[in-house]
Coordinates of C-alpha atoms and ligand atoms in Angstrom, one line a residue:
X1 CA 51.8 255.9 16.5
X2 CA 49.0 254.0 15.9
X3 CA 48.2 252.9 11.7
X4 CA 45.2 253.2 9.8
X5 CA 42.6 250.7 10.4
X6 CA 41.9 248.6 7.5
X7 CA 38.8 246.5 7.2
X8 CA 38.2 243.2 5.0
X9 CA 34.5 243.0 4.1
X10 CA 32.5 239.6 3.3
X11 CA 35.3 237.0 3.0
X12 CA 35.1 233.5 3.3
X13 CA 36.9 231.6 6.7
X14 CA 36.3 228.4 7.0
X15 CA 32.9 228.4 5.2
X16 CA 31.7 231.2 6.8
X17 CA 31.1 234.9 5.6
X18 CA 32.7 237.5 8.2
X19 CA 34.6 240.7 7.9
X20 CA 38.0 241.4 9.4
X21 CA 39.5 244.5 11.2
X22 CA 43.1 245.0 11.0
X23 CA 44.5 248.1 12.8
X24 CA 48.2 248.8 14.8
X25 CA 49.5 246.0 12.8
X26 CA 47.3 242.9 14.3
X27 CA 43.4 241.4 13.8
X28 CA 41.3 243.1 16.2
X29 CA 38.1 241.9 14.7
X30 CA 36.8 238.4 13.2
X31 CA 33.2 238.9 13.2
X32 CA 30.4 239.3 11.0
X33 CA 29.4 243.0 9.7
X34 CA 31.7 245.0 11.1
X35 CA 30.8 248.7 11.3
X36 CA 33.8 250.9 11.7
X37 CA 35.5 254.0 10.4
X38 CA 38.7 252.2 8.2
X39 CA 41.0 253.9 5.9
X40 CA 41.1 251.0 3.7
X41 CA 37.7 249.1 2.8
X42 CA 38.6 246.2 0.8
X43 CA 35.6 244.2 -0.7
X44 CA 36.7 241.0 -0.6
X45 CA 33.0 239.7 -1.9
X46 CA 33.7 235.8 -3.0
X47 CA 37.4 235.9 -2.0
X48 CA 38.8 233.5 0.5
X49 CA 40.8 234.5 3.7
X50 CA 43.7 232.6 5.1
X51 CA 46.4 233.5 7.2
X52 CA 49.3 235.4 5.3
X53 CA 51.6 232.1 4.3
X54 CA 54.4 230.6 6.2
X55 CA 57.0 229.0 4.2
X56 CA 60.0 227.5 6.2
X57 CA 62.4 226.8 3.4
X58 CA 63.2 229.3 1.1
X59 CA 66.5 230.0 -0.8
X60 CA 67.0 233.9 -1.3
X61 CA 70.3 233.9 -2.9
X62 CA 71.2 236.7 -1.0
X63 CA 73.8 237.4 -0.3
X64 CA 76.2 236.6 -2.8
X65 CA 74.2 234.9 -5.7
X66 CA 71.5 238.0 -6.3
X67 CA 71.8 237.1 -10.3
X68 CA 69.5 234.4 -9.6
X69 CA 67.9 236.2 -6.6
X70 CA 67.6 238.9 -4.1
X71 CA 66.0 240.0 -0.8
X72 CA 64.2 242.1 -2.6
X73 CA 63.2 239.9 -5.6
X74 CA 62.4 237.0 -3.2
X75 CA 60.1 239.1 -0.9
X76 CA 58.5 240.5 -4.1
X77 CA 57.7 236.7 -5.3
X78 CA 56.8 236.1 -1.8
X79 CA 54.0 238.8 -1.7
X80 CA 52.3 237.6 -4.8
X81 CA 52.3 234.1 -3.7
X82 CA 50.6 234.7 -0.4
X83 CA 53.5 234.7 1.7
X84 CA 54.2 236.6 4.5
X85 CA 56.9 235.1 6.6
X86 CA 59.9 233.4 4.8
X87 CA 62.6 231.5 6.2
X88 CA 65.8 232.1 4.4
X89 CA 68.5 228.9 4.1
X90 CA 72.1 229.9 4.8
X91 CA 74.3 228.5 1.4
X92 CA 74.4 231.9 0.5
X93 CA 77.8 233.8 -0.3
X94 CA 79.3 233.9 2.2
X95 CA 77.2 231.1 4.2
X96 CA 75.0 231.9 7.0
X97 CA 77.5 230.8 9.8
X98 CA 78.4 234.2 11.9
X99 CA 76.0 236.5 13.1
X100 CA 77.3 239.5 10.8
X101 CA 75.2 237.5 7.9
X102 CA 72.2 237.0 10.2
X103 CA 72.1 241.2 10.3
X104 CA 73.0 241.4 7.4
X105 CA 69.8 239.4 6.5
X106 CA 67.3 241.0 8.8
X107 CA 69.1 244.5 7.8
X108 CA 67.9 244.0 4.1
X109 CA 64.5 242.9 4.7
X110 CA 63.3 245.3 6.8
X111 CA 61.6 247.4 4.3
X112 CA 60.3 244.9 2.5
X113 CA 57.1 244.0 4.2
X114 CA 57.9 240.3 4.2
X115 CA 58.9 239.0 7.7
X116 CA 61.9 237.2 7.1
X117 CA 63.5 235.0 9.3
X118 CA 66.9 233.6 8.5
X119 CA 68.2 230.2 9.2
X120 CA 71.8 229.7 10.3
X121 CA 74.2 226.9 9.4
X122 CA 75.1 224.2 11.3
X123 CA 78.7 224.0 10.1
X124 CA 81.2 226.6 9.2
X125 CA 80.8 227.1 5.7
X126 CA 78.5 224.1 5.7
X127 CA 81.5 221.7 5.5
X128 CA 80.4 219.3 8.2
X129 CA 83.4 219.6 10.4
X130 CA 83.2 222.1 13.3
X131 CA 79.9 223.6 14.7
X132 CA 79.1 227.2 13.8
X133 CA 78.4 229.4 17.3
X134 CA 74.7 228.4 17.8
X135 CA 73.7 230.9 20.7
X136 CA 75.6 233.7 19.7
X137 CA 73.6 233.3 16.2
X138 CA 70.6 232.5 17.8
X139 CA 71.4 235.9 19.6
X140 CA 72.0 237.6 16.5
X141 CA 68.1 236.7 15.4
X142 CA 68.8 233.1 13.8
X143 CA 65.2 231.0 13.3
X144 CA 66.5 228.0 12.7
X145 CA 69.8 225.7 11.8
X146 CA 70.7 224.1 8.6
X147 CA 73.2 223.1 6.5
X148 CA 70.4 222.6 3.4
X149 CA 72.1 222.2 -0.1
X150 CA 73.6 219.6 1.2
X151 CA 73.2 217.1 4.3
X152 CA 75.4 217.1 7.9
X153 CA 77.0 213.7 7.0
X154 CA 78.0 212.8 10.4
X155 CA 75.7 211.4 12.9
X156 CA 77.8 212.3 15.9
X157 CA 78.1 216.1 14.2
X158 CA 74.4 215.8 13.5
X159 CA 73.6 214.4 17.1
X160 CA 75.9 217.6 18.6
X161 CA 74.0 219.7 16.6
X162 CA 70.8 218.5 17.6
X163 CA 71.8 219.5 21.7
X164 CA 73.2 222.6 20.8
X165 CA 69.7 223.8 18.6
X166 CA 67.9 222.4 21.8
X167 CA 70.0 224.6 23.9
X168 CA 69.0 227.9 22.4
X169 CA 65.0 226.6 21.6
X170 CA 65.8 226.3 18.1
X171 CA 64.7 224.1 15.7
X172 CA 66.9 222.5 13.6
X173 CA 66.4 221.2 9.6
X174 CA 67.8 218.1 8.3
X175 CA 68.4 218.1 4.0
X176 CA 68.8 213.8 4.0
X177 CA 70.6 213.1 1.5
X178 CA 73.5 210.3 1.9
X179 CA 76.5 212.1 -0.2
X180 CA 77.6 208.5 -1.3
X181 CA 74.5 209.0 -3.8
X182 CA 75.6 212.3 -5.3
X183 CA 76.5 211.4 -8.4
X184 CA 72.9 211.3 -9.9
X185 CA 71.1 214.0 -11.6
X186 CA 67.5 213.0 -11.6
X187 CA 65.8 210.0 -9.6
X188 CA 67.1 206.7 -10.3
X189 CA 64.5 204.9 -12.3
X190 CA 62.8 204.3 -15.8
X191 CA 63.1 207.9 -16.7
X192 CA 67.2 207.9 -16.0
X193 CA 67.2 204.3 -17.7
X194 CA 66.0 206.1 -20.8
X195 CA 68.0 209.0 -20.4
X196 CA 71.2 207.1 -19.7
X197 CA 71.8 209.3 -17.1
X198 CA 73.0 208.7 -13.1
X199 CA 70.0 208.7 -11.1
X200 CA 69.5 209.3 -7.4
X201 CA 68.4 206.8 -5.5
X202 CA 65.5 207.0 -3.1
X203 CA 67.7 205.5 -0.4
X204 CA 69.9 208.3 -0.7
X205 CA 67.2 210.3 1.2
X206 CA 65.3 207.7 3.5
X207 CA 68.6 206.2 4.7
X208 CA 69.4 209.9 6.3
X209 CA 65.9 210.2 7.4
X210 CA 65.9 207.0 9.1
X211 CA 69.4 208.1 10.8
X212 CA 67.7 211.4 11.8
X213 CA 64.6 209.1 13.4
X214 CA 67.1 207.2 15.5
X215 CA 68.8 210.5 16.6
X216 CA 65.8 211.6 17.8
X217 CA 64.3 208.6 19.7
X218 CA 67.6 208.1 21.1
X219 CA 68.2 212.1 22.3
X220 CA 64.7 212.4 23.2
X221 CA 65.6 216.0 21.0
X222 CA 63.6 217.4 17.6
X223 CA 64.6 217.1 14.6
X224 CA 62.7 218.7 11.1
X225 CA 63.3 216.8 8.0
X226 CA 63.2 218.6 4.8
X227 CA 61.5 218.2 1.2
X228 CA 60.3 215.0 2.0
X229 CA 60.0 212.8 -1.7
X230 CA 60.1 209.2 -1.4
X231 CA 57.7 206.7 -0.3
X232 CA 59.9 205.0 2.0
X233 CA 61.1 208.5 4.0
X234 CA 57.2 208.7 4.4
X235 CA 57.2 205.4 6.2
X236 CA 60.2 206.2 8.0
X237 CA 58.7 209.4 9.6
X238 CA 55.3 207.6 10.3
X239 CA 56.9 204.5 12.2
X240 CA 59.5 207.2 14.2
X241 CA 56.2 209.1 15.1
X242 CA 54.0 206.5 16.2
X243 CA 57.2 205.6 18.7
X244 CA 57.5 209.1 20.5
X245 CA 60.2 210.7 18.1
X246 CA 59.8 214.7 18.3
X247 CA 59.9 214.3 14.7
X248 CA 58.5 216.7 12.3
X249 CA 58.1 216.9 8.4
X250 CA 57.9 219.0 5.3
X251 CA 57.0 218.6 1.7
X252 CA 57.0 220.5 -1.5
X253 CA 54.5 221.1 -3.9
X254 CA 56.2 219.4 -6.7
X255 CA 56.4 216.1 -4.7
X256 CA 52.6 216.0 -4.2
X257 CA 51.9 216.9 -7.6
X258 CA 54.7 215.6 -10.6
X259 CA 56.2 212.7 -11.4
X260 CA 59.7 212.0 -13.2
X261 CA 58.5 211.5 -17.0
X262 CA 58.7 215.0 -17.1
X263 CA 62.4 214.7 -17.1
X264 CA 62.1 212.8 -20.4
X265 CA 62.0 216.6 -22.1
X266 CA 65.4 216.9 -20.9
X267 CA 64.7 220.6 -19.6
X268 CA 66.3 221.4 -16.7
X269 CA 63.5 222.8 -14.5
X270 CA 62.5 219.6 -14.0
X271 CA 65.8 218.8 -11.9
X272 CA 65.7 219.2 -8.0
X273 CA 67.1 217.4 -5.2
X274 CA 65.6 215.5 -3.9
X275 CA 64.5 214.6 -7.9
X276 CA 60.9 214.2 -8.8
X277 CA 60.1 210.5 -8.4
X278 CA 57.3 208.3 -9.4
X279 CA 53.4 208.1 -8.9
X280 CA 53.8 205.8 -5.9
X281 CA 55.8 208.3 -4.6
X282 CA 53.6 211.0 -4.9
X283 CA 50.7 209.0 -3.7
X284 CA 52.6 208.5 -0.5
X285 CA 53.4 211.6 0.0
X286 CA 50.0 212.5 0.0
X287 CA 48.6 209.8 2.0
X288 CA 51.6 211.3 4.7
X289 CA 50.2 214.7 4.6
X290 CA 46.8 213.4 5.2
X291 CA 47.5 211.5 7.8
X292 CA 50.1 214.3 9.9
X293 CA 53.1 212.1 8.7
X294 CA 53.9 215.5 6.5
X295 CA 53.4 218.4 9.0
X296 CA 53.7 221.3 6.8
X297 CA 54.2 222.6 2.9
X298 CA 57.1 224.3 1.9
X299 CA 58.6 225.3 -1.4
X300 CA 62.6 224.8 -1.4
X301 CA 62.5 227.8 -3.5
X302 CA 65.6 227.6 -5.4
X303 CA 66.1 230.5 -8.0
X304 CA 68.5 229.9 -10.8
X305 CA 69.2 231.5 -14.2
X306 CA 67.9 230.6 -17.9
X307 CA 71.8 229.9 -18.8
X308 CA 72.3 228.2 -15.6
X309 CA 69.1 225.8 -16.5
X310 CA 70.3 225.8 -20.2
X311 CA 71.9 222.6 -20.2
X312 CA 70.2 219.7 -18.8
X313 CA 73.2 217.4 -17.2
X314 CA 75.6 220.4 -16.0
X315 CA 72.5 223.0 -14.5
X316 CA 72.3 223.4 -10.7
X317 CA 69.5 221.2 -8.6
X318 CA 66.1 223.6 -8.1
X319 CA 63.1 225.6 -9.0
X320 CA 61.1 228.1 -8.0
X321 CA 57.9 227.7 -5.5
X322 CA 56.7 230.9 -4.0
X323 CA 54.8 232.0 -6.5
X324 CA 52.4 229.1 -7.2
X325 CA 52.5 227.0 -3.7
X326 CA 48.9 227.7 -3.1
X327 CA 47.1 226.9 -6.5
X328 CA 49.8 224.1 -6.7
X329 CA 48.1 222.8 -3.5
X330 CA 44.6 223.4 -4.5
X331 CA 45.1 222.5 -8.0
X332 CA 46.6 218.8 -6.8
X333 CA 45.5 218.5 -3.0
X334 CA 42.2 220.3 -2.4
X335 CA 40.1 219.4 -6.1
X336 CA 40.8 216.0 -6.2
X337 CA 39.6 215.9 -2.7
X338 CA 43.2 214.7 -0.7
X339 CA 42.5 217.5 1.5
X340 CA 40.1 220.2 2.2
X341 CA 40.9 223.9 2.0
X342 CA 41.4 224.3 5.8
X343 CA 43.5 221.2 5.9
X344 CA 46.3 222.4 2.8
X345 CA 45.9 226.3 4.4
X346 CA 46.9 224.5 7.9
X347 CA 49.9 223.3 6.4
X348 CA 50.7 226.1 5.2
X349 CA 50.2 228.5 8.1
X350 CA 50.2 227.2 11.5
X351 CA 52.0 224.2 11.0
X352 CA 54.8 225.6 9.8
X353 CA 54.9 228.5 12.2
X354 CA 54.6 226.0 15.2
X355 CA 57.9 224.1 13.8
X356 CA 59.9 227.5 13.6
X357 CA 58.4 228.5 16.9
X358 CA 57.4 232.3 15.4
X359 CA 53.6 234.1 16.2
X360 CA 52.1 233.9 12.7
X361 CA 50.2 231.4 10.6
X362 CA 46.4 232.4 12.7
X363 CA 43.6 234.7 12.0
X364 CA 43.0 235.4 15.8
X365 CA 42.3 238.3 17.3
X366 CA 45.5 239.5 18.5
X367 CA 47.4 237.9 15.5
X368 CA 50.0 239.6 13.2
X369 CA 47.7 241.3 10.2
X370 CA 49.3 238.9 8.0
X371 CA 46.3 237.7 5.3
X372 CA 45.8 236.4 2.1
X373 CA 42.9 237.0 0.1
X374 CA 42.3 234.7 -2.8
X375 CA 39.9 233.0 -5.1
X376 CA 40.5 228.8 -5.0
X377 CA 37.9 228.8 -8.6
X378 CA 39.8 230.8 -10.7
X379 CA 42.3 229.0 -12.8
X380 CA 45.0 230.4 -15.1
X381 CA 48.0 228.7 -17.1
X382 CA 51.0 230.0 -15.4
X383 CA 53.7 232.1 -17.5
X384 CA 57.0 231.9 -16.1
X385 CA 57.7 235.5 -17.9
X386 CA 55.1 236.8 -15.3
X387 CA 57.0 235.6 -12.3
X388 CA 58.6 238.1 -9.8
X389 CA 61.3 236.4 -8.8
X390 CA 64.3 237.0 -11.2
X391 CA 64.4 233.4 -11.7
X392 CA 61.8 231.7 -13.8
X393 CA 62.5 227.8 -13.3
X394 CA 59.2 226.9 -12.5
X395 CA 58.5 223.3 -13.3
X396 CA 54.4 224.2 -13.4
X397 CA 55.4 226.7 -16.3
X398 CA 52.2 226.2 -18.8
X399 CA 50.1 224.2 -16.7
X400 CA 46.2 225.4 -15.7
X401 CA 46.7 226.4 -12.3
X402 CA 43.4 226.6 -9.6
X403 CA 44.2 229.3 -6.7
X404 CA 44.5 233.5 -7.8
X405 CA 46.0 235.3 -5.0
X406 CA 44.2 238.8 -4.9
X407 CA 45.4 240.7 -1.9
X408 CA 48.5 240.2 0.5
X409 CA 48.3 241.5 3.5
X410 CA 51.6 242.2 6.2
X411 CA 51.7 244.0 9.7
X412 CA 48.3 245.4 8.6
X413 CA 49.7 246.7 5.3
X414 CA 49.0 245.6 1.3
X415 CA 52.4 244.5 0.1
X416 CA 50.6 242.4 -3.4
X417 CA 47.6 243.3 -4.8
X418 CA 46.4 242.1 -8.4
Ligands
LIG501 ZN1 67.7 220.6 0.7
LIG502 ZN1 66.6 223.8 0.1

């Protein structure tokens, strides 16, 4: 049956003022003064349209850790940030690694108006020995491989992997992170000098990244690197580029936008892994998303408890992202002039959506209805008590934030309004 037709009057694409017509779920219309007959008129006078977000790496917690998260929590957070396609990693409880998980996943978020697509692991139980089934999970509706939370320490392992993701056209997502590093908490540097605390080195992720580059160049196969941080990963994935590797990256708000002196508060929503670094580090980051180095913007979304952030040392690695990745990427990439508009909303839709190899992320006709409207000027200080998620570890908790999502728009339907 066909749906109601839905028409977005007088919004802002790429500089230009033009309406858009949503009906049976896709963009019909991109076009200035549309007149039509529409169930839904929404006056989106002064708003911006982009497509409805695409973020790649997202922890859901679901299922077996839905105190910090759920499927329906996570989508909820997702709609308010923009988001209308999620990727969901696999270290849930039980992990991601037979295809009863993989229904289990698409089962749960069917009603919830966020596509989600759920990423497999790459080893059973993500230990790194033996290869999970790759094409009877890619059969089962698996995006994606990765053993994120922690990194495939094998190269040989990693290398098989990389064939068998190439055999079923799926893309596969490294977490670099060289396990003989572990020991750290936050990066290694002045701030865990202070602190007298183990820090992580940079190396711990650009010696992984570099291994991952030589995969690649040597296999000829893709490979996506995760939550890019450190200056010298950046200059890893720029020299494997420039010589032919299929090599593609991703980047988080926080590591484009906060440095490690935060840490000094000893407040656990500061932590992540990969840690925040240091101002050179963030400078490179953003120099490799402006020059394509960085592919795509992501969150790592990683939802955990107040008493589970309560104590600095002992809390788990993460924070929370899809609720503030757009104004995080206008507040620190689009007004100081890093990148315009079009570029961060690239990054964040199409780019991101070419590396999972899934139809979303454009406002073409004959695109998913899948929109955000929003208003780049209008700033507010985020409140981590007016989060959706169930989790409130936001590390941009009190900080004047540019970007306020209005409308969310998915398969022609408002799932967030505000
Ligand atoms: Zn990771
Ligand atoms: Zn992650």
């Amino acid at each position: 049956m066909p749906t109601d037709k839905m028409l977005i009057k007088g919004c802002y694409i790429d500089g230009e003022i033009l309406d858009i017509l949503l009906s049976d779920g896709v963009i019909s219309a991109v076009e200035s003064d549309i007149q039509v007959d529409a169930a839904t008129i929404i006056d989106a006078n002064g708003l911006c349209a982009a497509p409805g977000l695409v973020d790649i790496h997202v922890h859901l917690r679901d299922p077996g850790f839905t105190h910090k998260e759920d499927m329906i929590s996570g989508c909820l957070a997702a709609a308010a940030g923009g988001v209308t396609s999620i990727a969901a990693m696999p270290n849930t409880k039980p992990v991601t690694d037979c295809p009863e998980i993989i229904q289990y996943v698409l089962e749960k978020a069917k009603n919830t108006g966020v596509h989600v697509y759920p990423i497999a692991a790459v080893t059973k139980a993500q230990q790194g020995s033996e290869l999970c089934g790759f094409e009877e999970l890619r059969a089962a509706g698996a995006a994606a491989f990765s053993d994120d939370g922690r990194p495939v320490e094998k190269a040989a392992m990693m290398l098989a992997a990389m064939k068998a993701a190439d055999k079923v056209g799926a893309p596969i997502i490294s977490h670099c992170e060289d396990m003989s590093f572990a020991h750290g908490i936050i990066n290694e540097g002045e701030a865990s000098k202070k602190l007298g605390v183990a820090g992580i080195p940079n190396a711990a992720e650009t010696v992984q990244a570099a291994r991952e580059a030589a995969l690649s160049l040597t296999s000829g196969l893709p490979v996506h690197i995760a939550h890019v941080s450190a200056a010298q990963t950046v200059a890893v994935i720029r020299d494997a580029k420039r010589r032919g590797a299929k090599i593609t990256a991703e980047t988080c708000p926080h590591y484009f936008s906060l440095d490690e002196s935060l840490t000094l508060s000893r407040d656990a929503d500061y932590r992540m892994n990969p840690p925040l670094r240091t101002k050179k580090d963030i400078e490179a980051v953003i120099d490799g998303l402006r020059d394509g180095t960085i592919d795509a913007i992501v969150t790592d979304h990683a939802p955990h408890t107040k008493e589970e952030k309560s104590d600095f040392e002992k809390a788990p690695n993460g924070v929370v992202g899809l609720e503030t990745s757009l104004a995080a990427g206008i507040t620190f990439l689009v007004r100081p002039g890093h990148l315009l508009l079009e570029e961060l909303i690239e990054k964040m839709t199409i780019a991101p959506a070419r590396i999972l190899g899934i139809n979303a992320g454009t406002l073409n006709v004959g695109a998913p209805a899948d929109i955000v409207l929003f208003n780049p000027d209008e700033s507010y200080i985020l409140d981590p008590a007016k989060l959706h998620s169930k989790s409130y570890n936001t590390p941009f908790k009190g900080m004047t934030l540019y970007g306020v999502v209005k409308y969310t728009i998915s398969s022609g339907k408002i799932i967030y309004k505000a």
